[in-house]
Coordinates of C-alpha atoms in Angstrom, one line a residue:
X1 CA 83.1 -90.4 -70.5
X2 CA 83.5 -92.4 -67.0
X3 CA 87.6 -92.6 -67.5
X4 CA 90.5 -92.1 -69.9
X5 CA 89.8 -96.1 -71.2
X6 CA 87.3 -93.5 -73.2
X7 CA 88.8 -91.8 -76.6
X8 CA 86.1 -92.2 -78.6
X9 CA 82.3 -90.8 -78.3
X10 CA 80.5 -93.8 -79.4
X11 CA 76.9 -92.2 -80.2
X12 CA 78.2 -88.5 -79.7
X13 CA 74.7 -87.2 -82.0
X14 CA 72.5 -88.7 -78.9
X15 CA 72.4 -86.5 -75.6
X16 CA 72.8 -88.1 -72.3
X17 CA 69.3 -89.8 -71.4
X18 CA 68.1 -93.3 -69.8
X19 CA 67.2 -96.2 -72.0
X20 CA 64.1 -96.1 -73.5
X21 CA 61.3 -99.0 -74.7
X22 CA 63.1 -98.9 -77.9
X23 CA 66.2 -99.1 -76.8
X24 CA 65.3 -102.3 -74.3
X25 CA 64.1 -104.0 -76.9
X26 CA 66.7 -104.1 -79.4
X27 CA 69.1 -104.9 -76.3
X28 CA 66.8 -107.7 -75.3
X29 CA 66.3 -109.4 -79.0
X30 CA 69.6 -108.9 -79.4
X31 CA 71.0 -111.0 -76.3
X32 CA 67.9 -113.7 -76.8
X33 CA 69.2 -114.3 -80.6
X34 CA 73.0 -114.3 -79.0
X35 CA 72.7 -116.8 -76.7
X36 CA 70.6 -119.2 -79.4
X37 CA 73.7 -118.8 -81.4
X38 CA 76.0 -118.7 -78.3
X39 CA 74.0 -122.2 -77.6
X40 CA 74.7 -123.7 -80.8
X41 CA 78.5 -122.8 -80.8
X42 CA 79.3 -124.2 -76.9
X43 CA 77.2 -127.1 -76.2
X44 CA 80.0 -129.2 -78.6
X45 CA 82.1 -129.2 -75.2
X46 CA 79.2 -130.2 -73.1
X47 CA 79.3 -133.5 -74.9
X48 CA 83.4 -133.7 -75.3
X49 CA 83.3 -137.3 -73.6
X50 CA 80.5 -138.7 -75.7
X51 CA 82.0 -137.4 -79.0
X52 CA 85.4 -138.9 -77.7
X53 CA 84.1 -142.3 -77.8
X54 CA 82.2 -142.2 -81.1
X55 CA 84.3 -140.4 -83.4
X56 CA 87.6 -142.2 -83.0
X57 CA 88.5 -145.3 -83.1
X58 CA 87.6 -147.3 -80.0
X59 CA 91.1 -148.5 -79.4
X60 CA 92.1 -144.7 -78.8
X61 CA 93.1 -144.2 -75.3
X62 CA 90.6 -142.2 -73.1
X63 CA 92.8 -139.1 -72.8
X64 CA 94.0 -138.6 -76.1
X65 CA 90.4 -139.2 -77.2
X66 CA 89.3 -136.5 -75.4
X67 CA 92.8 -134.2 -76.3
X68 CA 91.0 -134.5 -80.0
X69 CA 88.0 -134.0 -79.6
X70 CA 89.0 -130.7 -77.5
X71 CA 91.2 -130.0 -80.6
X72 CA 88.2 -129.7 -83.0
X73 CA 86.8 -127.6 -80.2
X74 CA 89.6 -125.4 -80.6
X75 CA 89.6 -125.6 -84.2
X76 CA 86.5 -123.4 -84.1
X77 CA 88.2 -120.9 -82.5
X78 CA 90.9 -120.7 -84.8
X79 CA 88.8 -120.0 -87.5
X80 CA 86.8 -117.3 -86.1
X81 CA 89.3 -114.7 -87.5
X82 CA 88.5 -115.3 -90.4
X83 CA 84.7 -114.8 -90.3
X84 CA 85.4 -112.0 -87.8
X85 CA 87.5 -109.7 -90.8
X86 CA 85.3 -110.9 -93.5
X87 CA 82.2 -109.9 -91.9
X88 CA 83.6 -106.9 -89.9
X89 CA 85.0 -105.7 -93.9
X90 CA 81.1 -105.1 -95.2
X91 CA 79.8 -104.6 -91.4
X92 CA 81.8 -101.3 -91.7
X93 CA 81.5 -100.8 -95.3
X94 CA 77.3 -102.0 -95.9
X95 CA 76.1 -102.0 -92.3
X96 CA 75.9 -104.0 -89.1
X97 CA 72.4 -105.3 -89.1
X98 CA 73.3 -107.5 -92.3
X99 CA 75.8 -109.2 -90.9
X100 CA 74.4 -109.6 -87.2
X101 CA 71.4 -112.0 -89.3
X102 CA 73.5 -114.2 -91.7
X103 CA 76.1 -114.7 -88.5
X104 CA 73.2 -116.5 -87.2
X105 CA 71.8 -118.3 -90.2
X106 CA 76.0 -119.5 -90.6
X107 CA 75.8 -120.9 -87.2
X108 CA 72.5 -122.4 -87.6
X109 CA 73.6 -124.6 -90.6
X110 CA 76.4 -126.7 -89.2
X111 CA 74.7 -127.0 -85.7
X112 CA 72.1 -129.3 -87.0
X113 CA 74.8 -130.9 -89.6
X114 CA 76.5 -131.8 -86.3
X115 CA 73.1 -133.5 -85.3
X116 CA 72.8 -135.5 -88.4
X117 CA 76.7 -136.9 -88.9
X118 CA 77.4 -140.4 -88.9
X119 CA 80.1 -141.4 -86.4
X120 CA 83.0 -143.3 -86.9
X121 CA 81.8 -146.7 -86.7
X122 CA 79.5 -146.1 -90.1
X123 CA 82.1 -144.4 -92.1
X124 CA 85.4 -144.5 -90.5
X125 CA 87.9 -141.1 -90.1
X126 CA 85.7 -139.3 -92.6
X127 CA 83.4 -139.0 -89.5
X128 CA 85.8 -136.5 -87.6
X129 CA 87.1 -135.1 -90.7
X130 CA 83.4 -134.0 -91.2
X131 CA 83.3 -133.1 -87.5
X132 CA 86.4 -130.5 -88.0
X133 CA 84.7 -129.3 -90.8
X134 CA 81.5 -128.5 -89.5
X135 CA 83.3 -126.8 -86.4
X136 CA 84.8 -124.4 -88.9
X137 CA 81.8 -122.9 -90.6
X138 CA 80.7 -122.9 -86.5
X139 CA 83.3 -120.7 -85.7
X140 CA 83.4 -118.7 -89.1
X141 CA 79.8 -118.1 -87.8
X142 CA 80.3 -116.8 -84.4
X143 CA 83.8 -114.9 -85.2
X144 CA 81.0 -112.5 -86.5
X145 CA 78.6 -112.6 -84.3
X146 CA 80.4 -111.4 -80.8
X147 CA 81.9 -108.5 -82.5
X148 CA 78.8 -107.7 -84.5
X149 CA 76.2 -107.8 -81.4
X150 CA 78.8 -106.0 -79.1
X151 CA 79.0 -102.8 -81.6
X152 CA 75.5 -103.3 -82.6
X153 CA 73.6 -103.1 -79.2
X154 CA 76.6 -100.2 -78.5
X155 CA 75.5 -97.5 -81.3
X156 CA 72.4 -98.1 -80.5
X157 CA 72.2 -96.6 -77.0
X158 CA 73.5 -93.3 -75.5
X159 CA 77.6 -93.5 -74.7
X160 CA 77.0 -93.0 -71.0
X161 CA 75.0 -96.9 -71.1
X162 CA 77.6 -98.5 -73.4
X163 CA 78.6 -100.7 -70.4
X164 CA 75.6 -102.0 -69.3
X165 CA 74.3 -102.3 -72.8
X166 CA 77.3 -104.6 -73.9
X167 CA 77.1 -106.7 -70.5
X168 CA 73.6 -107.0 -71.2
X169 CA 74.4 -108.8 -74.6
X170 CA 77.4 -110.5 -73.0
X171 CA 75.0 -112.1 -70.2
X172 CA 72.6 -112.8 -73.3
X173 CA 75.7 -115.0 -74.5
X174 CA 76.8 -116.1 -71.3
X175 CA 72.3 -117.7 -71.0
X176 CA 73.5 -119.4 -74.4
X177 CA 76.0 -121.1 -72.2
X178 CA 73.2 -121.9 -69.7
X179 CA 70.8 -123.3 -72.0
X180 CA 73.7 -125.6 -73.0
X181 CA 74.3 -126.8 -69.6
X182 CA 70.7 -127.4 -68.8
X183 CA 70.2 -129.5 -71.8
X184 CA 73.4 -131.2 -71.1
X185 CA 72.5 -131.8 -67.6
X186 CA 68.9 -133.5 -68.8
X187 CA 69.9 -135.4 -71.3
X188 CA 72.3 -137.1 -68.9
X189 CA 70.1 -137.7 -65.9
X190 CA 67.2 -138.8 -68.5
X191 CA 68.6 -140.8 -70.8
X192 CA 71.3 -144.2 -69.8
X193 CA 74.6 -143.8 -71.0
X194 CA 73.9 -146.6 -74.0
X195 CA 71.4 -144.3 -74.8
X196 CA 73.4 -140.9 -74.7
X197 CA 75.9 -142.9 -76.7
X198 CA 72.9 -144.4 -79.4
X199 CA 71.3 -140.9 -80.3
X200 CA 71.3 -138.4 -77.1
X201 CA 74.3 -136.8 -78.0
X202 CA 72.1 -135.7 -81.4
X203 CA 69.6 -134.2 -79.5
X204 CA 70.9 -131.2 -78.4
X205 CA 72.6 -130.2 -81.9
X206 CA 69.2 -130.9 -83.8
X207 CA 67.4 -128.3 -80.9
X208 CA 70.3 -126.0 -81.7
X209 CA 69.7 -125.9 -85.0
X210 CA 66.3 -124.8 -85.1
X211 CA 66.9 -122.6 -82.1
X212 CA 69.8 -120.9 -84.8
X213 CA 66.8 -120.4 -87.6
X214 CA 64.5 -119.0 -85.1
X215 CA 67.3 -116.4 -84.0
X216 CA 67.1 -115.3 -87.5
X217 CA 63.6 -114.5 -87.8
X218 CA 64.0 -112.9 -84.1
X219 CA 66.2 -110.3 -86.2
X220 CA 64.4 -109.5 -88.6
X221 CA 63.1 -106.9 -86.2
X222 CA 66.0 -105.0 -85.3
X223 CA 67.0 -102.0 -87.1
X224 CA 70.4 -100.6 -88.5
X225 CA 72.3 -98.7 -86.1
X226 CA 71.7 -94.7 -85.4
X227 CA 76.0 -94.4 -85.6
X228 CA 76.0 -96.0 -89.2
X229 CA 73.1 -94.8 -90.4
X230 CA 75.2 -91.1 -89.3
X231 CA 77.9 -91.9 -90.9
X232 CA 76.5 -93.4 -94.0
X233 CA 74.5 -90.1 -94.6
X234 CA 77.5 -87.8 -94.1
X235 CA 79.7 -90.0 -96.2
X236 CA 82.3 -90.7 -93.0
X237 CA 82.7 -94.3 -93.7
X238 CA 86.1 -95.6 -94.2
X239 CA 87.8 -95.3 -97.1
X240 CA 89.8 -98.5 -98.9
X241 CA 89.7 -101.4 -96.6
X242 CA 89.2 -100.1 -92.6
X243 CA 91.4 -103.3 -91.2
X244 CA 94.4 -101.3 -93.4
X245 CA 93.6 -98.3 -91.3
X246 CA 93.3 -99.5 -87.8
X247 CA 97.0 -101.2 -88.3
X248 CA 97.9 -97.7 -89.3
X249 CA 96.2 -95.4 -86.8
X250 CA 95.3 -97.6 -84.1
X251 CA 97.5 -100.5 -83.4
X252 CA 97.7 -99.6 -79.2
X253 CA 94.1 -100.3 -79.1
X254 CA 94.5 -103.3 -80.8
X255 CA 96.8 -104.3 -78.0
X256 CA 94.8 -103.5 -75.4
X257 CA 91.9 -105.3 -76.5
X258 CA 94.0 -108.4 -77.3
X259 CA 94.7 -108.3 -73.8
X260 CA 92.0 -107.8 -72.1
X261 CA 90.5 -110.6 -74.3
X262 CA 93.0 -113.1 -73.0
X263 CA 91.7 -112.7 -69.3
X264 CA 87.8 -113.0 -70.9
X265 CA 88.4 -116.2 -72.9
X266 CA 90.4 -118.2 -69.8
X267 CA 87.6 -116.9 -67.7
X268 CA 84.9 -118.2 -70.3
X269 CA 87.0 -121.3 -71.2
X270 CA 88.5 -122.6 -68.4
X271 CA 86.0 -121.2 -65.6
X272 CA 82.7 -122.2 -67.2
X273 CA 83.2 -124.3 -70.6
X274 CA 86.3 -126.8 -69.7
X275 CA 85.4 -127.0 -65.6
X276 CA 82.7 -129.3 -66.0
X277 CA 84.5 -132.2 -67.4
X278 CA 87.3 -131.5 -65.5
X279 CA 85.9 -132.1 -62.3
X280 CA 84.4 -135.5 -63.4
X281 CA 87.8 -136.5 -65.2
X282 CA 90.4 -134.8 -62.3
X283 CA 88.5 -134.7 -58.9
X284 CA 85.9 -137.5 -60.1
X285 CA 82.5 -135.3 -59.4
X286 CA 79.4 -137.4 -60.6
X287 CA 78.1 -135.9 -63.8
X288 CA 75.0 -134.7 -62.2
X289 CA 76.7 -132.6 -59.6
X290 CA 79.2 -131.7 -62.3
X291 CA 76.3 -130.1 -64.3
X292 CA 74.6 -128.8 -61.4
X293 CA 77.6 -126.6 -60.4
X294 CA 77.6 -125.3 -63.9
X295 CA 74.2 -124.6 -64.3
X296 CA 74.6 -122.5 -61.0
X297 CA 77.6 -120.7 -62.1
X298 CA 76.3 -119.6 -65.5
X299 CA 73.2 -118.1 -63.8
X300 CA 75.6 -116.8 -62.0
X301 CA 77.4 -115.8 -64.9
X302 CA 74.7 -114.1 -66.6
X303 CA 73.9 -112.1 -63.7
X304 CA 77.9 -110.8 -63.2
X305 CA 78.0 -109.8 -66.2
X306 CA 74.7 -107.3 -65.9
X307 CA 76.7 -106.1 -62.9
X308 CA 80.1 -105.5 -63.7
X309 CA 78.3 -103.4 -66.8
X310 CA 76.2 -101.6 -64.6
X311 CA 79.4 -101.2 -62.2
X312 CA 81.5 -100.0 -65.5
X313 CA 78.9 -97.0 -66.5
X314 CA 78.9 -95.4 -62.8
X315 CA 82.4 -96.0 -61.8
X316 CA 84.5 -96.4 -64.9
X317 CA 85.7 -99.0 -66.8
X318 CA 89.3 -99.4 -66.2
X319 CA 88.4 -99.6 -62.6
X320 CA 85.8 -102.1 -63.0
X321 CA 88.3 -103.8 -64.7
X322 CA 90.5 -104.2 -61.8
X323 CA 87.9 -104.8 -59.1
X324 CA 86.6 -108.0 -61.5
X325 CA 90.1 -108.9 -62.3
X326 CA 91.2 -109.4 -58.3
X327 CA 87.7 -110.8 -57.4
X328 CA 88.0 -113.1 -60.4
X329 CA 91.7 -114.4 -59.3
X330 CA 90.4 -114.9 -55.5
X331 CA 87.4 -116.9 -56.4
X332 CA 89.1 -119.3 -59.3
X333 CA 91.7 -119.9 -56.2
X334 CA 88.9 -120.6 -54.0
X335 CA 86.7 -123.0 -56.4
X336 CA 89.8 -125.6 -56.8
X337 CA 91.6 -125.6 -53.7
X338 CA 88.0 -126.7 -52.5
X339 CA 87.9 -129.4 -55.4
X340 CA 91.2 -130.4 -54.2
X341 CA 90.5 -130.4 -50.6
X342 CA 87.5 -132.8 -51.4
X343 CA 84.4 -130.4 -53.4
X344 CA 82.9 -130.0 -50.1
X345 CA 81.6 -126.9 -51.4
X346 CA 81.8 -126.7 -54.6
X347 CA 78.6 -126.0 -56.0
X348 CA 78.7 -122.5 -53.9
X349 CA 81.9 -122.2 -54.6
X350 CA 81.2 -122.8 -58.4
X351 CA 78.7 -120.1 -58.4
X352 CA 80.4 -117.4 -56.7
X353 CA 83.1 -117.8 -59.4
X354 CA 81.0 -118.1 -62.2
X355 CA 79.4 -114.2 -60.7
X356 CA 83.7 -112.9 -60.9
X357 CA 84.4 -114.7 -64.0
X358 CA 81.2 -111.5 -65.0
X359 CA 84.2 -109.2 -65.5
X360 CA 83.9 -110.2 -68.8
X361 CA 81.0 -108.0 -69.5
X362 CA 83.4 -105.1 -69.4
X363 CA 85.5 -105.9 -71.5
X364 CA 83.5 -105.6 -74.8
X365 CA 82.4 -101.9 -73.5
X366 CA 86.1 -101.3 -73.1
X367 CA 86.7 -102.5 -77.1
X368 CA 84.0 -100.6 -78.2
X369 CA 85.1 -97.3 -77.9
X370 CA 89.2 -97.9 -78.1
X371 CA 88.2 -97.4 -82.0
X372 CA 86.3 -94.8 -84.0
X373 CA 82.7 -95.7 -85.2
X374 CA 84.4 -95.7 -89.0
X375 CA 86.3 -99.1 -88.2
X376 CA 85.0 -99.8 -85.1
X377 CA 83.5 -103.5 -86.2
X378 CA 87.1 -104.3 -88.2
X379 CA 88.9 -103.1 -85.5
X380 CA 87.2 -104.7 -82.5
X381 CA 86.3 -107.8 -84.4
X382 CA 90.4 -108.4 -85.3
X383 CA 91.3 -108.0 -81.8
X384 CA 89.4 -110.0 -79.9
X385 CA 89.1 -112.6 -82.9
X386 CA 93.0 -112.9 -83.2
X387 CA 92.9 -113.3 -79.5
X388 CA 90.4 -115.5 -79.1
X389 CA 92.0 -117.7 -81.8
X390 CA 95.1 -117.6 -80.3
X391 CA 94.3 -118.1 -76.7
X392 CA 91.0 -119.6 -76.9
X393 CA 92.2 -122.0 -80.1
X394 CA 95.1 -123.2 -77.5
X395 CA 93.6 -122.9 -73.9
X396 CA 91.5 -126.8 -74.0
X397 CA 94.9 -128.4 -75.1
X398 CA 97.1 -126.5 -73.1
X399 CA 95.2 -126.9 -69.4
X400 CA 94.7 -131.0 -70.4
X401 CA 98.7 -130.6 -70.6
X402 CA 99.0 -128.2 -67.6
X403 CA 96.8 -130.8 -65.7
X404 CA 98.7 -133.9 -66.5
X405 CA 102.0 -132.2 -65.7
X406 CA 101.4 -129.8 -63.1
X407 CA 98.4 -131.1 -61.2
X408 CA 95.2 -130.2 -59.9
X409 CA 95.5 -126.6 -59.4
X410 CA 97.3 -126.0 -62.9
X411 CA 93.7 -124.2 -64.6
X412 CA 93.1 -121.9 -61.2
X413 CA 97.2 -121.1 -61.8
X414 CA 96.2 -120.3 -65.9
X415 CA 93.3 -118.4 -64.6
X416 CA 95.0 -116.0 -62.1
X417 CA 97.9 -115.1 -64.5
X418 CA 95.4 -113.4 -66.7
X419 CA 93.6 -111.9 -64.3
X420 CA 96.8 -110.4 -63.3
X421 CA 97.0 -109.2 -67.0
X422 CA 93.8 -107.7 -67.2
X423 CA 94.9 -106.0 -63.5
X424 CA 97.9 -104.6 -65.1
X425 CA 95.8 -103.2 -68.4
X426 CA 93.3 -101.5 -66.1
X427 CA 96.5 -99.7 -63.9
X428 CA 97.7 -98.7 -67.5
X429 CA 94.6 -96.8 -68.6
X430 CA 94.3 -95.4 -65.0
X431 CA 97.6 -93.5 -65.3
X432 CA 96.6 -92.0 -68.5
X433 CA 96.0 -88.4 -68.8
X434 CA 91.6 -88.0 -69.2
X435 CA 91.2 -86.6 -72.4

């Protein structure tokens, strides 16, 4: 194991060796059908200004139209805990490859639902009641998912490639993002903004929905997991329910990976998801640069994340941790002083922070072996979807508030403080004792 962040041998039957064909190719359907699904579940905020106008009445002032619709954005994170322990229940109890396909086919559903609704000036507040409802079963959907892909691509590769495989997933994820922001970017520098308002908003929802049913087929070709397949044949899996257990037995890894989850989601959130609208509605950046910074920091993005993996195998996690934690507070500094100073650089700027914000990629590595293989999935997928609920659910709302109140620099301050957190969590699990 690279460091003491290490307690549990995640594939402990498979002797050290490279990755293999087989190996790369259930790593690389599995981050093609994550970011389709990944896609599907973040271009909603892509299109936060649009759905402002359309779904609420149009005497609804501009900001509070947007606080709204950033509130059904959060609502999908709030109810990923609940898909997360429902799913994570039969993942450890039935297997992981079932769950990793209907995840998808979950996400799939409401995407193009999403497509298809009527807005608010055909049928009145049923439209964003419909709206809020179709975010749920969105984030019911992907509350399984990240968990599910992070311990499936995990027990499927040696222990000494557990980082790179799950930053390889991540930046699968983080391409989901990507697509978003490309199609987001085209639809707006296509279409007029009548016609973005008339039926270009749909576009992208109806794509996403068949992207989510093609994901599904994608897995069809994946196998179950060498660890569960292990387990299942030497009759380790948990006993009872395996949430019950890891309150019981493993409540300090919880912790940790509530933690470190806070740094990934303001990273994800703020950094990448929220920053494109804020710079057209704070620092009033044209759309089309707006996108075009984003597009450059998810490639960006995408490419962290296969570094800070690669980074986490050779050198240890917990110190990856902290090097992507400091870089990540320097660069979120960096990108918004700039904005504030004028955005004279910001689409360099944008991209350098999208490659820090790629300290997420260790995190999931580090989740995956805090638990034991019997409850890995409930424990991991409680963790981070508690969280992500928690922080992720509150983070849109909170930085509009932030903004309004303490100014330009209020999502760079948001950003630092849990990069600080994640700093102190990697210092912790350096001063353990190496098992």
């Amino acid at each position: 194991m690279t460091d003491a962040a290490v307690p549990y041998p995640s594939n402990a039957s498979v002797s050290a060796r490279a990755l293999d064909r087989r190996d790369l190719r259930t790593l690389g359907l599995s981050a093609l059908g994550g970011a389709l699904e990944f896609y599907d579940f973040v271009v909603f905020v892509f299109f936060a200004i649009p759905l402002s106008h359309l779904f609420f009445p149009p005497d609804t002032a501009a900001w509070l139209a947007q606080l709204q619709v950033f509130g059904i954005f959060a609502a999908g994170y709030l109810a990923r805990p609940l898909g997360g322990i429902v799913m994570a229940h039969y993942g450890d109890m039935l297997g992981r490859k079932k769950m990793f396909t209907l995840s998808v086919f979950l996400m799939a559903v409401p995407t193009l639902g999403i497509g298809l609704l009527p807005v608010y000036a055909q049928i009145g507040m049923l439209a964003p009641l419909l709206l809020l409802l179709l975010r749920v079963v969105q984030g019911i959907a992907v509350g399984g998912e990240v968990p599910g892909a992070w311990v499936f691509v995990a027990e499927h590769v040696p222990a000494q490639r557990i980082g790179f495989a799950c930053a390889s997933l991540t930046s699968g994820l983080t391409v989901g993002i990507l697509i978003g922001s490309l199609v987001a970017a085209a639809i707006q520098r296509e279409l007029a903004p009548a016609a973005v308002l008339d039926y270009g908003w749909r576009l992208p929802f109806l794509i996403g929905g068949v992207f989510g049913f093609f994901a599904v087929w994608l897995r069809r070709w994946l196998s179950e997991t060498p660890v569960f397949e292990e387990m299942h044949a030497r009759r380790e899996l948990a006993s009872g329910l395996p949430l019950q257990q890891v309150f019981e037995r493993h409540l300090p890894s919880v912790l940790l990976s509530m933690l470190v989850t806070w740094m990934l989601t303001a990273a994800i959130v703020v950094m990448i998801l929220m920053t494109p609208s804020l710079v057209q509605s704070v620092f009033h950046i044209e759309p089309a640069r707006a996108f075009l910074g984003n597009n450059v920091a998810s490639f960006a993005l995408a490419l962290g994340c296969l570094f800070y993996g690669w980074l986490a195998d050779r050198i240890g996690y917990a110190r990856a941790l902290l090097f992507g934690a400091l870089g990540l507070l320097a660069c979120s500094y960096a990108l918004y002083l700039d904005l504030q100073a004028g955005a004279a650089h910001f689409i360099g700027l944008y991209g350098l922070a999208g490659f820090a914000v790629g300290v997420v990629g260790v995190v999931p590595a580090l989740m995956v072996v805090a638990f034991p293989p019997a409850v890995r999935f409930s424990g991991l997928s409680f963790s981070y979807n508690i969280a992500y609920a928690l922080f992720g659910g509150l983070t849109p709302p909170l930085i509009g508030m932030l903004v309004k109140r303490y100014g330009a620099l209020a999502p760079a301050h948001y950003v630092a403080f849990t990069a600080l957190i994640g700093m102190a969590v990697a210092f912790a699990l350096l001063r353990r004792p190496r098992p």
